[in-house]
Short mmCIF file of C-alpha atoms in Angstrom, two decimals:
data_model
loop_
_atom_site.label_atom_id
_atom_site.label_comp_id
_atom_site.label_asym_id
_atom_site.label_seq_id
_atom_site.Cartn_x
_atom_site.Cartn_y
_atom_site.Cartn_z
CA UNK A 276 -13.57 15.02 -184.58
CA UNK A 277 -15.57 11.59 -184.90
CA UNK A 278 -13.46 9.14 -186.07
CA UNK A 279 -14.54 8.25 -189.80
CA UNK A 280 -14.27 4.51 -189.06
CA UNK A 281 -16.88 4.51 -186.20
CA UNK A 282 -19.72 6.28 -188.33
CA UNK A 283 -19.54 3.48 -190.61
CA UNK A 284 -19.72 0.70 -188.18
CA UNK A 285 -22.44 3.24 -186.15
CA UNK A 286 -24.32 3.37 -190.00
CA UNK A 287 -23.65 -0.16 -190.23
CA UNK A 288 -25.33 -1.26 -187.21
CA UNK A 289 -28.19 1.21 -187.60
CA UNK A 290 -28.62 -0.57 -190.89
CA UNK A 291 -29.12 -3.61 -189.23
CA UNK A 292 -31.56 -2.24 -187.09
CA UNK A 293 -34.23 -0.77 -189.70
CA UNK A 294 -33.16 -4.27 -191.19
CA UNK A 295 -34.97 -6.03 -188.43
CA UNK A 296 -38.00 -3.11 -188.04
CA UNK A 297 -38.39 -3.71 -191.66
CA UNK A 298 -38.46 -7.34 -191.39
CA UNK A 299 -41.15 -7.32 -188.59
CA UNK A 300 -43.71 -4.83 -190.68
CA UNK A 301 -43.00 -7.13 -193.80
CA UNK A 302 -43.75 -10.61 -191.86
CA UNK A 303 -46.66 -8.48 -190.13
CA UNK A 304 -47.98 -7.40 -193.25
CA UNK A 305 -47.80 -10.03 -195.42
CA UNK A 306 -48.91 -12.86 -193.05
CA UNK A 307 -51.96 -11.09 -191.15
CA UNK A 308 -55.10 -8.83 -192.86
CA UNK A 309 -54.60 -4.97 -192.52
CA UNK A 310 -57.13 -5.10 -189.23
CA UNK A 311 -54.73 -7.54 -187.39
CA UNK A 312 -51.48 -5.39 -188.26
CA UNK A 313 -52.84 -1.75 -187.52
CA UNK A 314 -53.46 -3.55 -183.99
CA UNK A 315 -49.60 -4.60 -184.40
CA UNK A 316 -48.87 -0.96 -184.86
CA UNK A 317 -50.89 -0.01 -182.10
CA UNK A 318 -48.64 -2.34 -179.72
CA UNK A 319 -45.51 -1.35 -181.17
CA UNK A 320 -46.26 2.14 -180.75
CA UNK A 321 -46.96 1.75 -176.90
CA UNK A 322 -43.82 -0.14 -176.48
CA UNK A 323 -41.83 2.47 -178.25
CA UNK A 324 -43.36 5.31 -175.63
CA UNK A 325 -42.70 3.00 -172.76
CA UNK A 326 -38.92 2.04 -173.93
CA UNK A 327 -38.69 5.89 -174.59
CA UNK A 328 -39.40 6.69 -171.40
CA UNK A 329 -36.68 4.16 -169.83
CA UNK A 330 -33.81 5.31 -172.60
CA UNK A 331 -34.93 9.03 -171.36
CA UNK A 332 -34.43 7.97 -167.52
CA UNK A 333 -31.02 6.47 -167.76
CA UNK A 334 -29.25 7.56 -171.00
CA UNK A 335 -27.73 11.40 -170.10
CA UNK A 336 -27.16 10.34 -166.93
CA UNK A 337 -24.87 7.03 -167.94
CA UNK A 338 -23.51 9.06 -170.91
CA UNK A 339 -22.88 12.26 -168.69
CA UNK A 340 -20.79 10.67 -165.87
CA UNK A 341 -19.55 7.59 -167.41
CA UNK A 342 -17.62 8.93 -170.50
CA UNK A 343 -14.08 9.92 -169.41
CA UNK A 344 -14.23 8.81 -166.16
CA UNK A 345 -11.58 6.33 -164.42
CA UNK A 346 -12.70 2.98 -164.84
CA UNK A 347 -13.31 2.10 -160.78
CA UNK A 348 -15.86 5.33 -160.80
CA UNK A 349 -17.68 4.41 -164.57
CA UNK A 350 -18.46 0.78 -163.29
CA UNK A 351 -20.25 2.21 -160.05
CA UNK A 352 -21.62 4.49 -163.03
CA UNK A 353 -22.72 1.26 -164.72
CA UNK A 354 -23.97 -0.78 -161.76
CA UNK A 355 -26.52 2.12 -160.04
CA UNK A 356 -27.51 2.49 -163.73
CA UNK A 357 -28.12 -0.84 -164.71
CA UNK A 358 -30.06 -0.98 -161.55
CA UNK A 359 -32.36 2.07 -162.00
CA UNK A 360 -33.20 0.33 -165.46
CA UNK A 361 -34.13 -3.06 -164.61
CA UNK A 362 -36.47 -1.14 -161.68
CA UNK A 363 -37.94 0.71 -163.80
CA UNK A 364 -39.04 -1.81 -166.69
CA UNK A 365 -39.89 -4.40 -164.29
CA UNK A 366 -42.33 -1.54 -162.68
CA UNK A 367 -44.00 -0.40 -165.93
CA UNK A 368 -44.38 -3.97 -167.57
CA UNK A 369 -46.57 -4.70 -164.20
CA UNK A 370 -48.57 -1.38 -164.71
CA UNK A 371 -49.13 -2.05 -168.65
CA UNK A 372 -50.09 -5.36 -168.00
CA UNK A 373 -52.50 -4.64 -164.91
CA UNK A 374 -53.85 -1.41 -167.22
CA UNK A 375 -54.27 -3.56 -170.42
CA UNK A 376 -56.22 -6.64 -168.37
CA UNK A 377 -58.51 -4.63 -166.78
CA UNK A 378 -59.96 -1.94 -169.43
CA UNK A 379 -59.12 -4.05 -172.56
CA UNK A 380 -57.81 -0.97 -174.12
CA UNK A 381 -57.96 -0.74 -177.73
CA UNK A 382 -58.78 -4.63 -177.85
CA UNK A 383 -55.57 -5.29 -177.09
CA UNK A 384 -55.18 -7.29 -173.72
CA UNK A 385 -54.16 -10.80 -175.13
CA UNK A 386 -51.09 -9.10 -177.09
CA UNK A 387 -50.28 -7.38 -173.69
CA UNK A 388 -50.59 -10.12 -171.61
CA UNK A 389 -46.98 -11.35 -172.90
CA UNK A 390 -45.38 -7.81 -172.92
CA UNK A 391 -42.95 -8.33 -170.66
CA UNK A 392 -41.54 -10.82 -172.14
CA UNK A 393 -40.16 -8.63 -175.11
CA UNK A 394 -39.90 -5.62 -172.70
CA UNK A 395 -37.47 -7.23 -170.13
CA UNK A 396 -34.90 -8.59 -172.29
CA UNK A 397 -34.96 -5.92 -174.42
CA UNK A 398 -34.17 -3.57 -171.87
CA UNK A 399 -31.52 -5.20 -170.60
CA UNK A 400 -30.23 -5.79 -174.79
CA UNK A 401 -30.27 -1.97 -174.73
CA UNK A 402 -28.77 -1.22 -171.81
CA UNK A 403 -25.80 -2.80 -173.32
CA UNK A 404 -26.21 -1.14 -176.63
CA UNK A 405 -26.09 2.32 -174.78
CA UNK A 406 -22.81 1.61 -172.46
CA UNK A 407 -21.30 0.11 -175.77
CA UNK A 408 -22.40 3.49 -177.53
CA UNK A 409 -21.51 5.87 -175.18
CA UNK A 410 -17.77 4.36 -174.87
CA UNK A 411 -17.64 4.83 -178.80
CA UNK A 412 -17.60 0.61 -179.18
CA UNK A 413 -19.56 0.81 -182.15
CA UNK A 414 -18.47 -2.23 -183.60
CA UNK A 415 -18.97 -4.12 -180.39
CA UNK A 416 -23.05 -2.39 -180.48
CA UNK A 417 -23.44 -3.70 -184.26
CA UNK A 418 -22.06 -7.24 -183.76
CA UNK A 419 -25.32 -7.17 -180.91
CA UNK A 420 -27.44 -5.45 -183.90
CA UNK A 421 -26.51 -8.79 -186.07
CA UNK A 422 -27.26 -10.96 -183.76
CA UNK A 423 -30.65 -10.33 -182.91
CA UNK A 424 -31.19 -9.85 -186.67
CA UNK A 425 -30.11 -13.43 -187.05
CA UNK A 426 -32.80 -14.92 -184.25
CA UNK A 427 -35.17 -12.50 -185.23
CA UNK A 428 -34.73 -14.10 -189.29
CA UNK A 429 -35.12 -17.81 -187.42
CA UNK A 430 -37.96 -17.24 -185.47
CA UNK A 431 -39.69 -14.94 -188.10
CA UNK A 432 -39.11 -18.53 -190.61
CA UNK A 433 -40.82 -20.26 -188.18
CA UNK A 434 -43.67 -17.63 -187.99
CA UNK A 435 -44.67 -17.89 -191.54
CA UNK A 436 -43.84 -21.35 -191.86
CA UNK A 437 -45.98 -22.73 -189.93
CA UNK A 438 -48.93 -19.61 -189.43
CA UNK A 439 -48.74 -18.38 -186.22
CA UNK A 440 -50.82 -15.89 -184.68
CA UNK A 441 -49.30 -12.11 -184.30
CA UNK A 442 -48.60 -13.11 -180.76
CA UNK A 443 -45.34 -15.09 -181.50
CA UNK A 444 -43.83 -11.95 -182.70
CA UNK A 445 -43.53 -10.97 -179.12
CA UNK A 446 -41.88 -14.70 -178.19
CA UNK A 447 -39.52 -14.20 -181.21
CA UNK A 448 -37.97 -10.54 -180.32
CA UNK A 449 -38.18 -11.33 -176.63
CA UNK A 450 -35.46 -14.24 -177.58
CA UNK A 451 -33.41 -12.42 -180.04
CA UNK A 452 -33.24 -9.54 -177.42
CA UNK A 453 -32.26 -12.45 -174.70
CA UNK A 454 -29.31 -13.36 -177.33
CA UNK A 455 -27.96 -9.85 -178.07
CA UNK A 456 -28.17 -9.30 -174.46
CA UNK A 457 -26.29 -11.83 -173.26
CA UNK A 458 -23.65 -11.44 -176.39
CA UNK A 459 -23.08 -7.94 -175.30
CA UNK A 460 -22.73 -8.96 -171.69
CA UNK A 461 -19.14 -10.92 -172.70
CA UNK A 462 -18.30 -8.34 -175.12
CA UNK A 463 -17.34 -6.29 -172.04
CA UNK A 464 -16.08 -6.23 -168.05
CA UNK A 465 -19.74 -7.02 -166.45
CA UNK A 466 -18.01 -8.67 -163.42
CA UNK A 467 -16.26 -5.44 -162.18
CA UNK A 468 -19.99 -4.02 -162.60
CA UNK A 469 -21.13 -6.36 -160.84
CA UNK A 470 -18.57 -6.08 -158.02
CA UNK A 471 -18.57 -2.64 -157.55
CA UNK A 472 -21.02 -0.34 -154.88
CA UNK A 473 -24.23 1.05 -155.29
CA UNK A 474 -23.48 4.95 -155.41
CA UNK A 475 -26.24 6.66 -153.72
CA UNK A 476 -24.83 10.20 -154.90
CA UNK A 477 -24.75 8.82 -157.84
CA UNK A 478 -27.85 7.72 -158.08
CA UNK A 479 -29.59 11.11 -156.64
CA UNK A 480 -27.82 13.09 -160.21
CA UNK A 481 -28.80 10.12 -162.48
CA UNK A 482 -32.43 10.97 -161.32
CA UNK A 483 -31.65 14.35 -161.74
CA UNK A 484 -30.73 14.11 -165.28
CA UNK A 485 -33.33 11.83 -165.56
CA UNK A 486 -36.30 13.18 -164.58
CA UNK A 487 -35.56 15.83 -167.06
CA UNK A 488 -34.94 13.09 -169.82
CA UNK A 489 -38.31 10.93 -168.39
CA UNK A 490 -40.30 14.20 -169.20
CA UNK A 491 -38.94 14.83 -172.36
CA UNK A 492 -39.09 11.71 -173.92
CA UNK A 493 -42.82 11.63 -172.52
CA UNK A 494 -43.50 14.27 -174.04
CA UNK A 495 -41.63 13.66 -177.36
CA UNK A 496 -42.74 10.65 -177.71
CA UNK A 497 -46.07 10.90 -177.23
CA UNK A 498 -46.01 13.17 -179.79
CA UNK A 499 -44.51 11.68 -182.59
CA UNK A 500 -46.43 8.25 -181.63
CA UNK A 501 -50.17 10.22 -180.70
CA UNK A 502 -50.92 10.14 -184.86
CA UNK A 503 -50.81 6.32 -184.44
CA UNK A 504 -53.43 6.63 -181.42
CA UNK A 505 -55.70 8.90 -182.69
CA UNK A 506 -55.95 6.77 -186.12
CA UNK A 507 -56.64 3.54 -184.17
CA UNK A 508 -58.95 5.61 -181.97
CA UNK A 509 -60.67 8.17 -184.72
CA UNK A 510 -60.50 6.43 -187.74
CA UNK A 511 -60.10 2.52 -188.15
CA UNK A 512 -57.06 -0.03 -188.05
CA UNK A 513 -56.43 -0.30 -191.74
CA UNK A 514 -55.36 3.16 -192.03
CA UNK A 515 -53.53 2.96 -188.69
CA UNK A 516 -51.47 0.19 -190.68
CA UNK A 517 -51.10 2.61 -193.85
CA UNK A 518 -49.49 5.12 -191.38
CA UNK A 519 -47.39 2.87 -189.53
CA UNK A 520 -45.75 1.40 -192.89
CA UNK A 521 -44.82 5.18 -194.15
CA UNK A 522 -43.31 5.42 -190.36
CA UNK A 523 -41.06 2.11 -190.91
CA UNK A 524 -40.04 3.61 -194.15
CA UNK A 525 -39.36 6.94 -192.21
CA UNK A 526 -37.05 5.11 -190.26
CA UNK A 527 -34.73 4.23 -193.36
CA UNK A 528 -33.68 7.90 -193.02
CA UNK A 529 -33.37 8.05 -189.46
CA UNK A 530 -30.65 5.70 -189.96
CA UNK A 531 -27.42 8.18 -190.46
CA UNK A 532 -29.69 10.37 -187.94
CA UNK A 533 -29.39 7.91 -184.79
CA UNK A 534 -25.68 6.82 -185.81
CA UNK A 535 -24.52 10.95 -186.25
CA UNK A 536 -26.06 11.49 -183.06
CA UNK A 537 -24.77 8.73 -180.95
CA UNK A 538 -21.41 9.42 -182.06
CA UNK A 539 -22.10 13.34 -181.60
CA UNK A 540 -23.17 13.46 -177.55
CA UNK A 541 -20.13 12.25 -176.21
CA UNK A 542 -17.60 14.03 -178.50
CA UNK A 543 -20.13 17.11 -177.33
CA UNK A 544 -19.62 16.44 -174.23
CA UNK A 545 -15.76 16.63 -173.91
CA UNK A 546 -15.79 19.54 -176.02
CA UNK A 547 -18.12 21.26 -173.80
CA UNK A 548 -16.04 20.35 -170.84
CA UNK A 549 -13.62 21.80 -171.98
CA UNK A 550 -15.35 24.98 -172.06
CA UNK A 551 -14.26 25.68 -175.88
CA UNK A 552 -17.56 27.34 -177.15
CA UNK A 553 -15.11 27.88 -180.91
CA UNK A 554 -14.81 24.56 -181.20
CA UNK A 555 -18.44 22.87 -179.93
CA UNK A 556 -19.61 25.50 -182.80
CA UNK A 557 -17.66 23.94 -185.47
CA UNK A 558 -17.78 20.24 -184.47
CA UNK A 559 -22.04 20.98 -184.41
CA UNK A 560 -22.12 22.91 -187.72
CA UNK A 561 -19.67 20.87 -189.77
CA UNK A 562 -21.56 17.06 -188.54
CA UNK A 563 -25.23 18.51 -189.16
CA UNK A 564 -23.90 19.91 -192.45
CA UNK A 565 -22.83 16.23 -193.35
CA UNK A 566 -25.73 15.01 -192.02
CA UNK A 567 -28.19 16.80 -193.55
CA UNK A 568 -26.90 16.52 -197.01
CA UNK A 569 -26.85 12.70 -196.20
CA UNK A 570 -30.40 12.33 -195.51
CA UNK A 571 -31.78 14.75 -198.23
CA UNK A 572 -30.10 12.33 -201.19
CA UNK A 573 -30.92 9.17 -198.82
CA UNK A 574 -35.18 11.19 -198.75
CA UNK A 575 -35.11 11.37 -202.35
CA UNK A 576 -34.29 7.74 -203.31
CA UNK A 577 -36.32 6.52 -200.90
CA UNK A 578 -39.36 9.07 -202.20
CA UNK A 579 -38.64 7.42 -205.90
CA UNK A 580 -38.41 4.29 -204.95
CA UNK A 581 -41.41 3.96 -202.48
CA UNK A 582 -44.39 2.91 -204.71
CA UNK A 583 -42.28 -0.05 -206.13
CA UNK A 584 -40.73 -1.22 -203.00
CA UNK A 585 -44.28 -0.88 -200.97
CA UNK A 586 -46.06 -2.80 -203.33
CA UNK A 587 -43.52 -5.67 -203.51
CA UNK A 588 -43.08 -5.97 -199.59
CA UNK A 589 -46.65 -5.45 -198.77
CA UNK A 590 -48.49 -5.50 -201.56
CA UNK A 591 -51.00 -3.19 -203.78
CA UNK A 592 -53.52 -2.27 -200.50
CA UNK A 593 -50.84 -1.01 -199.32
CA UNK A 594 -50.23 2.03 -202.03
CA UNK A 595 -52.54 4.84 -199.90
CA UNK A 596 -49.07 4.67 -197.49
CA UNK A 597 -46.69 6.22 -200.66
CA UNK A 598 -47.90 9.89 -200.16
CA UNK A 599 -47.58 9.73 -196.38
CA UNK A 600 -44.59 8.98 -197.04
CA UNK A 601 -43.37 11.64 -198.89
CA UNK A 602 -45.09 14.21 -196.77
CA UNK A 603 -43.11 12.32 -193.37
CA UNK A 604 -39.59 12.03 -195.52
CA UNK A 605 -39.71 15.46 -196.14
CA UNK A 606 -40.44 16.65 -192.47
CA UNK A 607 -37.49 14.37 -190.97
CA UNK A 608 -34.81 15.07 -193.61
CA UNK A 609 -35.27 19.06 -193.34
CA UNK A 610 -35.86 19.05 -189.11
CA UNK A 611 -34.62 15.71 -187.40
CA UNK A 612 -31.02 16.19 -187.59
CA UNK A 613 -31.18 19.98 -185.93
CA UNK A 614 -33.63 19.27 -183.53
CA UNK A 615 -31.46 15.98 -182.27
CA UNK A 616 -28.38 18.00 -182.22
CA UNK A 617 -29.82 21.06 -180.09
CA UNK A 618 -30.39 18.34 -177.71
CA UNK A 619 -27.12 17.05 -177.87
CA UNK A 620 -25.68 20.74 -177.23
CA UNK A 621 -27.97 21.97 -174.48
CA UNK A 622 -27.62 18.65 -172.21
CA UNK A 623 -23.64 19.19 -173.18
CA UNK A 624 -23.52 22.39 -171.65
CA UNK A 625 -25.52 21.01 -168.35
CA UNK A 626 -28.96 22.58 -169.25
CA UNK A 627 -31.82 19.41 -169.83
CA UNK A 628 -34.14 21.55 -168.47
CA UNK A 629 -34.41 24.05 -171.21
CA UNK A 630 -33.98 21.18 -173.65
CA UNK A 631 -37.16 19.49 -171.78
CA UNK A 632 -39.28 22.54 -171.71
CA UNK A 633 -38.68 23.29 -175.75
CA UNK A 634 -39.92 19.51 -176.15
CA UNK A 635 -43.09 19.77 -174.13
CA UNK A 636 -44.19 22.90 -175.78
CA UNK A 637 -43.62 21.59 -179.04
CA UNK A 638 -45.38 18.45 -178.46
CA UNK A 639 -48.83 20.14 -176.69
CA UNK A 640 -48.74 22.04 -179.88
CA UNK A 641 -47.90 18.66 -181.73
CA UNK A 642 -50.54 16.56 -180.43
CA UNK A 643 -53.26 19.28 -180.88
CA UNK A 644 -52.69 20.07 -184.68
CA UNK A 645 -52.80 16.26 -185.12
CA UNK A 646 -56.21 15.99 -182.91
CA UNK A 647 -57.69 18.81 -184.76
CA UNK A 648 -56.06 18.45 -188.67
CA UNK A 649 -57.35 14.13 -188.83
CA UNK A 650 -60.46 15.10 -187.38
CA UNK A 651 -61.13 17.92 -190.06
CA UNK A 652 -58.89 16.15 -193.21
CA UNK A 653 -58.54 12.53 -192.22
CA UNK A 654 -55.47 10.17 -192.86
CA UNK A 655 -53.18 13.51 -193.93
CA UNK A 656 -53.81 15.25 -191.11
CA UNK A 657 -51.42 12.57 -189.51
CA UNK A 658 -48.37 13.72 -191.16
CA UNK A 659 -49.26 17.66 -191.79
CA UNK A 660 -49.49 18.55 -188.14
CA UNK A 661 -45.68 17.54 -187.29
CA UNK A 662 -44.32 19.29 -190.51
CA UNK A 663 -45.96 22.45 -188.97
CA UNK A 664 -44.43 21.60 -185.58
CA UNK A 665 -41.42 20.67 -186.82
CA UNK A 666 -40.75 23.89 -188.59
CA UNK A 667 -41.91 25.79 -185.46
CA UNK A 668 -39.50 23.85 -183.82
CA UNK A 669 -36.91 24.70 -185.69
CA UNK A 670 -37.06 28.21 -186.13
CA UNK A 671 -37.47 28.72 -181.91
CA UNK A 672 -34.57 26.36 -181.52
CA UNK A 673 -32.48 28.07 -184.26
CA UNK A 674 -33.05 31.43 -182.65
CA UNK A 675 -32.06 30.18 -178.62
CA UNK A 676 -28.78 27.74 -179.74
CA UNK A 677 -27.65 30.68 -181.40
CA UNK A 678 -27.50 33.11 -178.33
CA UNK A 679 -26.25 29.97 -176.16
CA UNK A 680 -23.26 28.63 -178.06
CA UNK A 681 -23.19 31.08 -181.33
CA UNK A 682 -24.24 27.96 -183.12
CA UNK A 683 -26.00 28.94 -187.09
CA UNK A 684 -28.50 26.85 -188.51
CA UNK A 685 -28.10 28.67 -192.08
CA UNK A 686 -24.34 27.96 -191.91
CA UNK A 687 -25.64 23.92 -191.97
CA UNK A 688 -26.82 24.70 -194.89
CA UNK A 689 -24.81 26.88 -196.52
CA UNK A 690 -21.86 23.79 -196.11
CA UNK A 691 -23.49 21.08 -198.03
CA UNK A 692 -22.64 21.72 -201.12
CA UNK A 693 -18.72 21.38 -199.75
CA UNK A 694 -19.76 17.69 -198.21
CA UNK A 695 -21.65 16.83 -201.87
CA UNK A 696 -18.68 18.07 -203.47
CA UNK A 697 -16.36 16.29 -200.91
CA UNK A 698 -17.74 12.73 -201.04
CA UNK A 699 -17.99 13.29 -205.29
CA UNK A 700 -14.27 13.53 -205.35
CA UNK A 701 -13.83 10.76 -203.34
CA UNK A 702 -15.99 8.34 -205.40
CA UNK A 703 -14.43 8.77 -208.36
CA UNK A 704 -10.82 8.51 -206.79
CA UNK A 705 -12.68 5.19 -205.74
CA UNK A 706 -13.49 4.74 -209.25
CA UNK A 707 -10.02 5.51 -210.73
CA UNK A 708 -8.16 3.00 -208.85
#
């Protein structure tokens, strides 16, 4: 079972991070014109793919042969690993920049100039998030969360202080990742890392999980990120920046998403170690049963509360973002927390590869519904074309984790009403003392 205690820190320190996202989109779009921060959204979206990609290379692989290993054999886990990761940004921050230089790509080229320095440190910030993660340290990963919130705040002051161009944004989360990063470097044994051999075995089955992780989260996140792209490309900037504020909001109810799942992997992976199919079946439907009811009551208060809270934070141009909204809330409370859990299960249970090869499919049908629905109904067509993925998704999914590891979908279902019922009692015990 995951320990109750360690959601709420993981919840806690999620919070924190849609705390700074949302602080960034409200600086962005409050302090430049909706031209300037759909080009924002642009950039962020292309550093999310690229980051995606790295978190997809090393994560299974660090998670996979790191947790519940003696600790001489998980820091020669830690050291190839932290290796592999600093290779690999340093690589693609040279590429983007080169690419962005020379063909000027979506006018972008002075915002990319200074990409790696945000990319760099925060690879290196979450690095240390993951190994922190993956060890169940939760509290150790949020106290990082706070403080690049609290540089992030500082510089952010000094942003709208004082005026500066959409460029110091980059300056400003390059040095609160710098902070966090080096924070989290004391907050645990980096010397033996640093002492200990480069595993070339090692190294050959991080790539192997990797590769399969590289091409997933290529493909996955080129998916979910692709509506951003083909607004800039086939529509204009200001309703690229409509889109990307309903996708910040979206991320308010990813936030019990990421911290269930982080906390689920590992627990997964024991559990599937130990070869007990009865009980992987029960930890999976009893946490996406919790989950789920979680983020359908967190979907509806943020769906209520959206026109209000958009038009305060960003103001009344903003308002054509409020039904996007609703349409994306709706897709990630009803699919997101199966569709991260059959991940969880299938790389448990040493198969990535048929995890990787339901994500590519999905996405190729993904990205064409979105090419085809904006180009025939506009803006909408953004956020219909994933719900009708999504629910693809979930039915094929439903159908192959249930012959694998006798896992229901409907039985997710059929349990929230105990968890609603559950956490009713317990608030007005709460109340009663």
């Amino acid at each position: 079972m995951i320990n109750q205690k360690k959601i709420i820190w993981s919840l806690l320190g999620n919070g924190v991070d849609i705390a700074i996202g949302f602080g960034t989109v409200m600086l962005i779009t409050r302090l430049y014109r909706e031209e300037t921060a759909g080009q924002w959204f642009v950039f962020v979206a292309i550093f999310s793919l690229l980051t995606n990609l790295r978190e997809g290379f090393i994560q299974n692989g660090l998670v996979k042969y790191s947790v519940g290993t003696e600790d001489h054999v998980r820091d020669r886990v830690y050291k190839t690993n932290f290796l592999v990761n600093i290779l690999f940004e340093l690589t693609m921050s040279a590429v983007v920049v080169g690419l962005f230089q020379l063909f000027r790509w979506y006018q972008l080229d002075k915002l990319f100039l200074y990409y790696p320095l945000y990319s760099i440190p925060y690879a290196i910030y979450r690095w240390i998030f993951v190994v922190h993660r993956s060890q169940l340290r939760v509290e150790k990963s949020t106290i990082m969360n706070v403080v690049f919130l609290i540089v992030l705040s500082t510089g952010a002051w000094m942003m709208y202080a004082r005026q500066l161009e959409v460029v110091s944004m980059i300056f400003t989360l390059g040095a609160a990742s710098l902070c966090a990063a080096f924070v989290g470097f004391f907050s645990f044994d980096a010397w033996a890392m640093f002492r200990s051999s480069f595993d070339r075995k090692l190294f050959q089955l991080l790539v192997h999980y990797g590769k399969h992780g590289i091409l997933r989260e290529l493909t996955g996140t080129v998916s979910t990120r692709i509506n951003i792209f083909l607004t800039a490309g086939m529509l204009s900037y200001t309703q690229t920046a409509y889109l990307g504020v309903a996708q910040r909001y979206v991320m308010l109810l990813l936030v019990p998403n990421t911290a269930f799942q982080a906390l689920l992997y590992p627990v997964l992976v024991k559990i599937a170690n130990g070869k007990d199919v009865v009980q992987l079946k029960e930890e999976f439907e009893n946490q996406v049963s919790k989950l789920l009811g979680l983020m359908m009551l967190v979907a509806f208060c943020i769906i209520i509360a959206s026109p209000m809270i958009i038009e305060i934070l960003h103001g009344s141009s903003y308002h054509p973002a409020v039904g996007l909204l609703a349409i994306s809330l709706l897709t990630v409370a009803l699919f997101s927390p199966f569709g991260s859990a059959f991940g969880s299960v299938v790389n448990a249970l040493e198969k990535p590869n048929l995890n990787s090869r339901i994500v590519m499919i999905n996405s190729a049908i993904n990205i064409s519904m979105s090419y085809l629905l904006i180009r025939t109904v506009g803006l909408y067509g953004a956020v219909f074309a994933p719900f009708i993925t999504e629910l693809f998704g979930f039915i094929w999914t439903g159908t192959i984790i249930r012959k694998n590891a006798n896992i229901s979908y409907k039985a997710c279902f059929e349990r929230i009403p105990y968890h609603y019922g559950y956490w009713i009692k317990k608030c007005k015990l709460s109340l009663a003392r």
